[in-house]
mmCIF file of N, CA, C and O in Angstrom:
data_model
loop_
_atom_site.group_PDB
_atom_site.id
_atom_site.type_symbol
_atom_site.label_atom_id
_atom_site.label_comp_id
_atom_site.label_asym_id
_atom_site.label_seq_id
_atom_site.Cartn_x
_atom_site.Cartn_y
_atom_site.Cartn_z
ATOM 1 N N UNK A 51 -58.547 -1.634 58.016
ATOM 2 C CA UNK A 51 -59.051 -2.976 58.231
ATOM 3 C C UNK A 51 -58.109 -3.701 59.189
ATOM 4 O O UNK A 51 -56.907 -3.746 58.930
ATOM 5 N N UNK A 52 -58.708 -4.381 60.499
ATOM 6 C CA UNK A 52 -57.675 -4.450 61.637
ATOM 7 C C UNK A 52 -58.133 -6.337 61.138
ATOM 8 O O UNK A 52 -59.242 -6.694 60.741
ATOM 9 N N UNK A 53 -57.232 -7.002 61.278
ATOM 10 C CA UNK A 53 -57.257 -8.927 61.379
ATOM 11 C C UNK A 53 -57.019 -9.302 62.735
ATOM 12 O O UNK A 53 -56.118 -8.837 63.434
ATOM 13 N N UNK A 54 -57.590 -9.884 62.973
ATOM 14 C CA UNK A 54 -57.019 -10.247 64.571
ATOM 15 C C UNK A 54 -57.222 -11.889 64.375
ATOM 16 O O UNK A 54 -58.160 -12.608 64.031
ATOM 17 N N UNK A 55 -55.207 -12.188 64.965
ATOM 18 C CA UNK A 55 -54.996 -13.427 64.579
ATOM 19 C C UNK A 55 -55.314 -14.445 65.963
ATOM 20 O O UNK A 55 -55.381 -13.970 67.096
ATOM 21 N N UNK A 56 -55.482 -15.804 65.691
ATOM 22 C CA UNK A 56 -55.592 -16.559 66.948
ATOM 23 C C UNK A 56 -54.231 -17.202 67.021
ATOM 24 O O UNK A 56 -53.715 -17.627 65.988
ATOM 25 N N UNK A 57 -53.618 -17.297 68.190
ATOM 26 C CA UNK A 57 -52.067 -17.967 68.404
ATOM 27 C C UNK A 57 -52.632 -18.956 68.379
ATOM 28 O O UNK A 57 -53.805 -19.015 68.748
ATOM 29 N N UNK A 58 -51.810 -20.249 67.839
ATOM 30 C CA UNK A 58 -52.131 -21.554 68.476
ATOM 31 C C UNK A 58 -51.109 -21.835 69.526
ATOM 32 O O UNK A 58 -50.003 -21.304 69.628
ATOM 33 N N UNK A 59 -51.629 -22.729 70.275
ATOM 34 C CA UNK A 59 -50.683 -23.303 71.157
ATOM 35 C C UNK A 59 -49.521 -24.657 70.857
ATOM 36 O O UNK A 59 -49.710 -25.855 70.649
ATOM 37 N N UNK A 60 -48.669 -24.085 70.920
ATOM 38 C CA UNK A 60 -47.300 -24.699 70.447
ATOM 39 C C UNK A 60 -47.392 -26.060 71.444
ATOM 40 O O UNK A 60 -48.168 -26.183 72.392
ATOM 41 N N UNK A 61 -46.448 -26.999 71.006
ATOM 42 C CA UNK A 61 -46.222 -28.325 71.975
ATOM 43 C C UNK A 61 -45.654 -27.445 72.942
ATOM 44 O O UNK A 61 -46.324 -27.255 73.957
ATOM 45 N N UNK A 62 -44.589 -26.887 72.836
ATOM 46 C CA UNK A 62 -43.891 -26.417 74.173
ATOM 47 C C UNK A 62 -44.649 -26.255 75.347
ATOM 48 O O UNK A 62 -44.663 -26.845 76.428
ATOM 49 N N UNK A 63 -45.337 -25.217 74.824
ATOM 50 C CA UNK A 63 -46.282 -24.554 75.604
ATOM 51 C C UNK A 63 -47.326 -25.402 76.600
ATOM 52 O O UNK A 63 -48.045 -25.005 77.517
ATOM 53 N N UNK A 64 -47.095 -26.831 75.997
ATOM 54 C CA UNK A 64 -48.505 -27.344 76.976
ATOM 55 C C UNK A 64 -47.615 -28.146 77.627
ATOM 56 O O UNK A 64 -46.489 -28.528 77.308
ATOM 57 N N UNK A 65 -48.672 -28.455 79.128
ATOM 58 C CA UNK A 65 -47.737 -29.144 80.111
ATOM 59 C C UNK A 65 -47.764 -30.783 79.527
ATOM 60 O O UNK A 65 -48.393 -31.200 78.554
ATOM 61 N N UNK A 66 -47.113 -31.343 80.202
ATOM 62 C CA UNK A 66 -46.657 -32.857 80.044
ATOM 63 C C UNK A 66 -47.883 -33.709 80.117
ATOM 64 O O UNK A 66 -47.983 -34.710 79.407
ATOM 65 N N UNK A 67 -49.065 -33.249 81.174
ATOM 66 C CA UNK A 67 -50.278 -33.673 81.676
ATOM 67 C C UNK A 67 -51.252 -33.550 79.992
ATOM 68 O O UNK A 67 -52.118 -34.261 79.484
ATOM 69 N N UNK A 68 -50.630 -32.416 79.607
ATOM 70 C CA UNK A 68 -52.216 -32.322 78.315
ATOM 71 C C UNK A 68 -51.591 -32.997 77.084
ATOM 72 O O UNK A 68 -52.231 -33.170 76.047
ATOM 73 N N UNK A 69 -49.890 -33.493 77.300
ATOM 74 C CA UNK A 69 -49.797 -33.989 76.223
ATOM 75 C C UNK A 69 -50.036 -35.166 76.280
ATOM 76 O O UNK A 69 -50.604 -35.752 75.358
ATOM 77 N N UNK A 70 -49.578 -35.852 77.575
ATOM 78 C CA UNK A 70 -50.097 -37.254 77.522
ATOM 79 C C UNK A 70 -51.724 -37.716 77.301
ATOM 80 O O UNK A 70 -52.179 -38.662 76.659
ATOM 81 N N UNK A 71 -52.283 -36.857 77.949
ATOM 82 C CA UNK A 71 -54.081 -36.849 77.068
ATOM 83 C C UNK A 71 -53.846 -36.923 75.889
ATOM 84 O O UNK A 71 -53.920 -38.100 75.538
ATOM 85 N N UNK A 72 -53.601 -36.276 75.097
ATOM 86 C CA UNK A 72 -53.270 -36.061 74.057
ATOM 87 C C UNK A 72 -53.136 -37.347 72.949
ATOM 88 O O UNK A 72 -53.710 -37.467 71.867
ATOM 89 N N UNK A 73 -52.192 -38.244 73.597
ATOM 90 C CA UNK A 73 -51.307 -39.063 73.145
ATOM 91 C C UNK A 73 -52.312 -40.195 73.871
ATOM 92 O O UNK A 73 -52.202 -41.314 73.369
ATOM 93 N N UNK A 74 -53.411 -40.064 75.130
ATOM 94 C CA UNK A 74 -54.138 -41.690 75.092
ATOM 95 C C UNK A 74 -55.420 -41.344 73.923
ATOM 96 O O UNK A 74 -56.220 -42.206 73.560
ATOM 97 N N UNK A 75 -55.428 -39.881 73.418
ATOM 98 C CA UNK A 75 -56.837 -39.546 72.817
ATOM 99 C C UNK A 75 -56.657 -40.193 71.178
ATOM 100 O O UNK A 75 -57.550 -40.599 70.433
ATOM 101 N N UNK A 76 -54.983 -40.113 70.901
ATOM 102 C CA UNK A 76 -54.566 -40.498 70.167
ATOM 103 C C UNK A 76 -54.342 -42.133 70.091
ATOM 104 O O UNK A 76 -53.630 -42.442 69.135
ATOM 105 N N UNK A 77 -54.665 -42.928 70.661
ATOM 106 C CA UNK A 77 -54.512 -44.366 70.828
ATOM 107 C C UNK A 77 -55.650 -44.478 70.797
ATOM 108 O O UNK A 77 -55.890 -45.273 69.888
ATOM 109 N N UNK A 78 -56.693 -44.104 71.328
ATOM 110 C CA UNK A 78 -58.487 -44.137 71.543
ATOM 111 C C UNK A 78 -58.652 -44.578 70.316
ATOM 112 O O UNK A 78 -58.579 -45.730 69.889
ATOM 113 N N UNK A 79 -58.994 -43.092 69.506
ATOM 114 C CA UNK A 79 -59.072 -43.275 68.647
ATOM 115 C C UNK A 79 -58.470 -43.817 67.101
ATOM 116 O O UNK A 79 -59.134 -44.038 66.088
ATOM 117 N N UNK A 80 -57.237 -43.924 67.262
ATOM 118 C CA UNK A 80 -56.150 -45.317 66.641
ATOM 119 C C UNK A 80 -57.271 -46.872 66.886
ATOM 120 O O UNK A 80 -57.730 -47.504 65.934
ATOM 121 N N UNK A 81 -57.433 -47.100 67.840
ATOM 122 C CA UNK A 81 -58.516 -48.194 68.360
ATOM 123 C C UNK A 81 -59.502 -48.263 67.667
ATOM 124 O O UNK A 81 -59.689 -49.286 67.008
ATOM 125 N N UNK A 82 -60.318 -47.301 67.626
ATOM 126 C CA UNK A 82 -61.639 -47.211 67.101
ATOM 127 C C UNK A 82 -61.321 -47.373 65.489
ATOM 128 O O UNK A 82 -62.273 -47.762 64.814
ATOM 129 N N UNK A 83 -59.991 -47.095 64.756
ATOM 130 C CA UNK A 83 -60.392 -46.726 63.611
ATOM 131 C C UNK A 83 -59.852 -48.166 62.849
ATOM 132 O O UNK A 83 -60.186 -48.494 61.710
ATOM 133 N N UNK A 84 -58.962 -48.929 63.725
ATOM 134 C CA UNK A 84 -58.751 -50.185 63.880
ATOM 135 C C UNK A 84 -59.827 -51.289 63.764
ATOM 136 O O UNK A 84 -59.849 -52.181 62.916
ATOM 137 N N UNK A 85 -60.739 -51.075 64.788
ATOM 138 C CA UNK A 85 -61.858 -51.984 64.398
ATOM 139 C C UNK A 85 -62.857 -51.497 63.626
ATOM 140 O O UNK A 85 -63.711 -52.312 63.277
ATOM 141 N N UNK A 86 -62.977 -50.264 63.236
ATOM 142 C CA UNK A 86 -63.885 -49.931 62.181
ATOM 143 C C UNK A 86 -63.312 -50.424 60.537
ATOM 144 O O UNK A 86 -64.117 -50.814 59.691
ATOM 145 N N UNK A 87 -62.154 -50.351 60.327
ATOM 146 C CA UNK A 87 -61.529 -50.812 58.995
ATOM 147 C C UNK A 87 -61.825 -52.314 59.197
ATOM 148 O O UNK A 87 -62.466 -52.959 58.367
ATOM 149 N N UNK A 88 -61.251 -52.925 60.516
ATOM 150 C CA UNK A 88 -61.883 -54.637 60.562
ATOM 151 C C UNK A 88 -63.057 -54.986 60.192
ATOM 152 O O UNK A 88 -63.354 -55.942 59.475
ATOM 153 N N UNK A 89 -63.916 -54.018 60.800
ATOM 154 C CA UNK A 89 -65.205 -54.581 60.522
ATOM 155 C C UNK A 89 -66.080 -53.705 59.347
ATOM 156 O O UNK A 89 -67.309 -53.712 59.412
ATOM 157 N N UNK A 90 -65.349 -52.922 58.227
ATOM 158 C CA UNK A 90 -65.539 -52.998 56.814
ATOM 159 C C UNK A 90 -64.574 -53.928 56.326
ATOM 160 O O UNK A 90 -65.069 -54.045 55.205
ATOM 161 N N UNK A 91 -63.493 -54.746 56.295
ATOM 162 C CA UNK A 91 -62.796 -55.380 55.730
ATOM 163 C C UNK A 91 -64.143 -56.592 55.502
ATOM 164 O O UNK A 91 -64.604 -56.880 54.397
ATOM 165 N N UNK A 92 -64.580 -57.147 56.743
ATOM 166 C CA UNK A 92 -65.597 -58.086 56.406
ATOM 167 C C UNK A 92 -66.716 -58.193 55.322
ATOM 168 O O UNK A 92 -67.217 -59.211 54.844
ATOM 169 N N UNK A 93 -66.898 -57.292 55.139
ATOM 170 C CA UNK A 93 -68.079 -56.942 54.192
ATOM 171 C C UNK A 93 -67.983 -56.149 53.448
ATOM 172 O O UNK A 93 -69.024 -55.570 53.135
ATOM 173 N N UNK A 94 -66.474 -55.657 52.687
ATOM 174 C CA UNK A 94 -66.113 -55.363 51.659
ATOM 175 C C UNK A 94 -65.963 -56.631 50.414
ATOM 176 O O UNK A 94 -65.645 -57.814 50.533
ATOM 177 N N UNK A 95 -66.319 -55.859 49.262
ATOM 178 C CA UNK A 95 -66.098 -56.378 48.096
ATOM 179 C C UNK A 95 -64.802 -55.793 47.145
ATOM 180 O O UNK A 95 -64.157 -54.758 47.316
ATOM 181 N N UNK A 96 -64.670 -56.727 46.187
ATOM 182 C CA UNK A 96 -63.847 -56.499 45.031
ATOM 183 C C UNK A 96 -62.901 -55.644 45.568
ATOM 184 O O UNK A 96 -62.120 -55.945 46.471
ATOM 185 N N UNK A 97 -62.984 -54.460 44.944
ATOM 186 C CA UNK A 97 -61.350 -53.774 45.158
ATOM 187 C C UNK A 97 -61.464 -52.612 46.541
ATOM 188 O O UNK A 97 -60.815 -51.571 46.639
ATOM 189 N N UNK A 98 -62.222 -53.010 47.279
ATOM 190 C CA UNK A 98 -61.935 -52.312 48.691
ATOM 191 C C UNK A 98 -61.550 -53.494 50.014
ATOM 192 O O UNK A 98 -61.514 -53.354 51.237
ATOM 193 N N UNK A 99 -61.315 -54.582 49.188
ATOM 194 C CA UNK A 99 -60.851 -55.654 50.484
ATOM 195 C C UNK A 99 -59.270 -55.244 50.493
ATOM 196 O O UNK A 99 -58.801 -55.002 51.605
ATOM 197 N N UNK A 100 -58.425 -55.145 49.394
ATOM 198 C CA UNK A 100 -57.220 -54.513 49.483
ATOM 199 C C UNK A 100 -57.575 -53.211 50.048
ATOM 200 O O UNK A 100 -57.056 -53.430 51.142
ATOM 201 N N UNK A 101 -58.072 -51.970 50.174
ATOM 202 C CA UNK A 101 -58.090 -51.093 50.566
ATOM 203 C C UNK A 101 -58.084 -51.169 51.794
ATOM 204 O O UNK A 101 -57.128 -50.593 52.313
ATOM 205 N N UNK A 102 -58.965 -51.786 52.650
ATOM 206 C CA UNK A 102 -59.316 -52.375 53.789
ATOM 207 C C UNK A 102 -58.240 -52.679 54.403
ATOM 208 O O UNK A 102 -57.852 -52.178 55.459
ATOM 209 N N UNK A 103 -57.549 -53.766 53.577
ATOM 210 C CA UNK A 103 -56.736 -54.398 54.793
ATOM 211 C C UNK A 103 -55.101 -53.467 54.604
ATOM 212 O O UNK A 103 -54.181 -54.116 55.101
ATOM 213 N N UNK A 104 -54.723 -52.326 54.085
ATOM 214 C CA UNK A 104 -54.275 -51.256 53.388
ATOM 215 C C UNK A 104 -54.294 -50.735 55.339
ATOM 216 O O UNK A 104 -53.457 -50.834 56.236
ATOM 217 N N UNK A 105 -55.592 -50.232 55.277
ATOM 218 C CA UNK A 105 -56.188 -49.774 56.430
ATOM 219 C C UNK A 105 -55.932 -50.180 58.189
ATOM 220 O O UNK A 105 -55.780 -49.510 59.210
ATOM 221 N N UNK A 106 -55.979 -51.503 57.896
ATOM 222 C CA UNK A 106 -55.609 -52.380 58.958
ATOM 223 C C UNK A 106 -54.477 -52.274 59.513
ATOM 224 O O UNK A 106 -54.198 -52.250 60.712
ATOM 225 N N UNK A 107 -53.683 -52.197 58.408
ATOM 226 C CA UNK A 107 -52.036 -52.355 58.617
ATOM 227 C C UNK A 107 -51.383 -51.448 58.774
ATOM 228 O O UNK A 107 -50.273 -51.545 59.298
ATOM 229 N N UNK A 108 -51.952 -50.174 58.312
ATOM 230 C CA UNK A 108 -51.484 -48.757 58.805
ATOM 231 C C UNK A 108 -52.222 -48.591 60.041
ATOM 232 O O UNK A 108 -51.421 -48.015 60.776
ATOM 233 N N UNK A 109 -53.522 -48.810 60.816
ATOM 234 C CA UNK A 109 -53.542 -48.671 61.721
ATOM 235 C C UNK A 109 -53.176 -49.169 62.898
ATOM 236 O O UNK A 109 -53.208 -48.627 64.003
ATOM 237 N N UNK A 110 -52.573 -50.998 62.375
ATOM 238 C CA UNK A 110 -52.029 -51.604 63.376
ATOM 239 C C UNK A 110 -50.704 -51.302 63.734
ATOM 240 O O UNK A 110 -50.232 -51.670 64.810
ATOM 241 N N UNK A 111 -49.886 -50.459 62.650
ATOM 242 C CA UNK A 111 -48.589 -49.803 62.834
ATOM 243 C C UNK A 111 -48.353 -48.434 63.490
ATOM 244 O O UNK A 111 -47.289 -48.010 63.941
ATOM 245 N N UNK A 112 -49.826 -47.683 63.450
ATOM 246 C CA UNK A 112 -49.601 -46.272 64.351
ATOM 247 C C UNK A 112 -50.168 -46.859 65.297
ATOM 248 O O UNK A 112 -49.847 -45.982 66.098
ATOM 249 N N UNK A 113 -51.007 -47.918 66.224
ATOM 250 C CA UNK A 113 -51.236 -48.147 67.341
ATOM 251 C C UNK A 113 -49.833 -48.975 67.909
ATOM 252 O O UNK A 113 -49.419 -48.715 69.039
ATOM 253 N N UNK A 114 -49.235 -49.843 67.169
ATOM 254 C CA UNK A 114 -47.912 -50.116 67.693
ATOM 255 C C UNK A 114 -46.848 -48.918 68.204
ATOM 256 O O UNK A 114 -46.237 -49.021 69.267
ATOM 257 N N UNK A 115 -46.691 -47.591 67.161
ATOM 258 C CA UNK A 115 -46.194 -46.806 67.888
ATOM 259 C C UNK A 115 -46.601 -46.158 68.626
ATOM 260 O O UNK A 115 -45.884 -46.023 69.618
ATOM 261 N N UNK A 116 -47.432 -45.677 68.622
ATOM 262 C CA UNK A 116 -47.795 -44.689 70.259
ATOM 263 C C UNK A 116 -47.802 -45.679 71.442
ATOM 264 O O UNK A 116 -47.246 -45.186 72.424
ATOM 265 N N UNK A 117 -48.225 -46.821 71.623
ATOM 266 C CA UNK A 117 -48.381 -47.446 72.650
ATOM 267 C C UNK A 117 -47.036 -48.039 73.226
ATOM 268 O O UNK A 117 -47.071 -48.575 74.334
ATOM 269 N N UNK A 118 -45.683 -47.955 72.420
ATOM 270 C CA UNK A 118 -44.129 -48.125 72.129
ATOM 271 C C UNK A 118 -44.256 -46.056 73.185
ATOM 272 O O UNK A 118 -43.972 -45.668 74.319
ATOM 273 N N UNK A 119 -44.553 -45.705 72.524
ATOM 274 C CA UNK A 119 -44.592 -43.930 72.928
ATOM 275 C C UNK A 119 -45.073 -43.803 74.474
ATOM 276 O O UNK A 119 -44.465 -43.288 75.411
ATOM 277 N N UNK A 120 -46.101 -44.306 74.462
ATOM 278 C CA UNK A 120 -46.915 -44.095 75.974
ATOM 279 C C UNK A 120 -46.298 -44.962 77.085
ATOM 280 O O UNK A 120 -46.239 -44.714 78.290
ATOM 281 N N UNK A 121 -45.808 -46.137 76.346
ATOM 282 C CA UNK A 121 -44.841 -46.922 77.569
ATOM 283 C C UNK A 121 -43.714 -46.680 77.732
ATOM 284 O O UNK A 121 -43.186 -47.043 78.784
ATOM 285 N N UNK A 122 -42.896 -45.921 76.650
ATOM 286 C CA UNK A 122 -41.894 -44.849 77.281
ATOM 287 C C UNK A 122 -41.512 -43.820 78.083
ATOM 288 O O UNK A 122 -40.552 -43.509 78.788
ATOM 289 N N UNK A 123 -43.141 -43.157 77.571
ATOM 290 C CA UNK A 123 -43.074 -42.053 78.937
ATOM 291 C C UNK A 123 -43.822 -42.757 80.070
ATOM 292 O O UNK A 123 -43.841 -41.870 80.924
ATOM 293 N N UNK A 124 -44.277 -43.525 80.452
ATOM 294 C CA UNK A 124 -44.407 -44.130 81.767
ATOM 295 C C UNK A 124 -46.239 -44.129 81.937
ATOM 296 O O UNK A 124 -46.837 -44.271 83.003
ATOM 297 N N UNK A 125 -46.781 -43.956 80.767
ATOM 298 C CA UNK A 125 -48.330 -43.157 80.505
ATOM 299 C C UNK A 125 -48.790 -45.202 80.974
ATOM 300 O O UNK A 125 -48.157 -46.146 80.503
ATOM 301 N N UNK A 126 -49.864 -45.327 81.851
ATOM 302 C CA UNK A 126 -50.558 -46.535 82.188
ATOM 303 C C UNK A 126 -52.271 -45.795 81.794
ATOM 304 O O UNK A 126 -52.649 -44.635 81.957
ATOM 305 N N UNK A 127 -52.996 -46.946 81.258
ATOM 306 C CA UNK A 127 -54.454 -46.366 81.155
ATOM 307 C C UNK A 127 -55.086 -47.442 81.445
ATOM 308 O O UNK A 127 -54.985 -48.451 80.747
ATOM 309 N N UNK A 128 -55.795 -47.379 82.473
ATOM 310 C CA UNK A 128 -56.709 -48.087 82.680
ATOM 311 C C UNK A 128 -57.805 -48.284 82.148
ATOM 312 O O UNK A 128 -57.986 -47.873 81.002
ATOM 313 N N UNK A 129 -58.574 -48.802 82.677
ATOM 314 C CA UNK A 129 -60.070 -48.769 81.725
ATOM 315 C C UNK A 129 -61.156 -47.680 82.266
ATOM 316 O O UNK A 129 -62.058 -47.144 81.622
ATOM 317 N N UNK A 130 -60.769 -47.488 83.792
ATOM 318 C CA UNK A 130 -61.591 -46.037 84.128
ATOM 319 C C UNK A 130 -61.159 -45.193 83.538
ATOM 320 O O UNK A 130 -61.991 -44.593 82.858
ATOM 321 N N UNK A 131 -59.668 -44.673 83.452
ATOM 322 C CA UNK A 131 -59.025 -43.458 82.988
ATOM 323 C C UNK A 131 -59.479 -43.306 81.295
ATOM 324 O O UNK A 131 -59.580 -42.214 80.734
ATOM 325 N N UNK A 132 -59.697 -44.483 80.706
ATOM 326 C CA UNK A 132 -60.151 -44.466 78.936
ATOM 327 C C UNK A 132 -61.915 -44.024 79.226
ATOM 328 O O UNK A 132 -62.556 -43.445 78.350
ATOM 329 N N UNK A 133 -62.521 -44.399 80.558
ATOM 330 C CA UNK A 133 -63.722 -44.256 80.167
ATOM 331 C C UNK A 133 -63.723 -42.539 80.812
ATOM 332 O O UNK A 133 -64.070 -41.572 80.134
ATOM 333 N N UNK A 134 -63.493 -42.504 81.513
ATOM 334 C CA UNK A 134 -63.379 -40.969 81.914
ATOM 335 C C UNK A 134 -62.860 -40.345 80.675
ATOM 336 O O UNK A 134 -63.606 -39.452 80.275
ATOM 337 N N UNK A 135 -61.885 -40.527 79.999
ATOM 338 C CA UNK A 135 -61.667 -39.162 78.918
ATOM 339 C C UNK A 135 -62.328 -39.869 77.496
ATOM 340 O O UNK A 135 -61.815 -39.719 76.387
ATOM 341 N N UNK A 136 -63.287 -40.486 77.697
ATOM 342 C CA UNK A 136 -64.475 -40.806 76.553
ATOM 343 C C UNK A 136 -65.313 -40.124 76.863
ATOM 344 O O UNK A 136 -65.755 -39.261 76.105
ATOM 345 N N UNK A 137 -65.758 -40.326 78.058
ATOM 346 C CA UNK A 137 -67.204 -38.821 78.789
ATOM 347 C C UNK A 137 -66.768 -37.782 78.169
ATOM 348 O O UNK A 137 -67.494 -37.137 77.411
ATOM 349 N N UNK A 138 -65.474 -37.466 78.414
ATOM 350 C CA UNK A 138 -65.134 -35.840 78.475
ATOM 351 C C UNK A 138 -65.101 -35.591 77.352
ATOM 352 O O UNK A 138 -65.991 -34.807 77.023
ATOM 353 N N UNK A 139 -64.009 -36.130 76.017
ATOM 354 C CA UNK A 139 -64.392 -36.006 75.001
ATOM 355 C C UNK A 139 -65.946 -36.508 74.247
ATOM 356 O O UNK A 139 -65.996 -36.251 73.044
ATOM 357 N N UNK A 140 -67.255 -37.224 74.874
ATOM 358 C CA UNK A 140 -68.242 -36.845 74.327
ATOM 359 C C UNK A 140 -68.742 -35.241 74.993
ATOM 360 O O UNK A 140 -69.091 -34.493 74.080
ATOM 361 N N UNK A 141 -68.813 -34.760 76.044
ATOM 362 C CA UNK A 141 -69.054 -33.635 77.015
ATOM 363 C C UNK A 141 -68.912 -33.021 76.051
ATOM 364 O O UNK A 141 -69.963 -33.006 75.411
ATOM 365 N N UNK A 142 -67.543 -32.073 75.236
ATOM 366 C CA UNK A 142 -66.822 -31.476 74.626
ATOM 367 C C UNK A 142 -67.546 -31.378 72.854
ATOM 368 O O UNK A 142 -67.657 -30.464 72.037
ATOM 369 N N UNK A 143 -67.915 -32.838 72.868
ATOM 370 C CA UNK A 143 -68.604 -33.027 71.224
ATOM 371 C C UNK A 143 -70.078 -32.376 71.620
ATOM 372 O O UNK A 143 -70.685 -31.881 70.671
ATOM 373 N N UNK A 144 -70.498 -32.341 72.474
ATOM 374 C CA UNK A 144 -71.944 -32.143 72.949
ATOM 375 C C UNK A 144 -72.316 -30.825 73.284
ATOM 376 O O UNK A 144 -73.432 -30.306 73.300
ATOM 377 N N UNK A 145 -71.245 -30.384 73.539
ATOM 378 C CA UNK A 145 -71.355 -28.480 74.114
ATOM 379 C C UNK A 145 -71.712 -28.056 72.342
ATOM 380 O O UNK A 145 -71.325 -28.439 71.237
ATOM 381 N N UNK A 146 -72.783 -26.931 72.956
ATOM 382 C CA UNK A 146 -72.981 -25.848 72.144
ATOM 383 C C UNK A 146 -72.483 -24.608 72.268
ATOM 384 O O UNK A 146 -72.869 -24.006 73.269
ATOM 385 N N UNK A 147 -71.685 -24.003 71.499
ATOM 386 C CA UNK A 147 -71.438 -23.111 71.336
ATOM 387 C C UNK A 147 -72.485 -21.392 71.477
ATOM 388 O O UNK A 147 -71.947 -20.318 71.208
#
């Protein structure tokens, strides 16, 4: 019985270019999950308004750091460059296998 394993690809291994994608795909969606907890905080009840705003505050603290992260390494995003790797990551959700 033969297994045949898949390597993953290590950080090392990827260039500086796929990590900084990486790291705006990671703010994107930090964003999105930001105003999605906002806008259940609104129209939560009883004991998910603490949960909610639980939510808020952890996401307003990992969007504080990466964006502390991305302006360290010198990473600028415009609003074309966010809408271009929104295409691509829908492109990517949309392929069939």
């Amino acid at each position: 019985m033969q297994e045949e394993f898949v390597k993953e690809v290590t950080l090392s291994e990827k260039t500086q270019e796929e990590l900084n994608i990486e790291l705006i795909k990671s703010i994107m969606k930090t964003k999105m999950d930001l105003e999605n907890s906002s806008t259940n905080y609104e129209y939560a009840e009883d004991e998910l308004i603490d949960y909610y705003l639980y939510q808020i505050k952890a996401n307003q603290a990992k969007l504080n750091y990466l964006l502390r992260k991305a302006k360290k390494s010198g990473i600028i995003l415009d609003r074309i460059k966010e809408l271009e790797l929104r295409k691509m990551k829908y492109i990517e959700d949309t392929d069939v296998v």
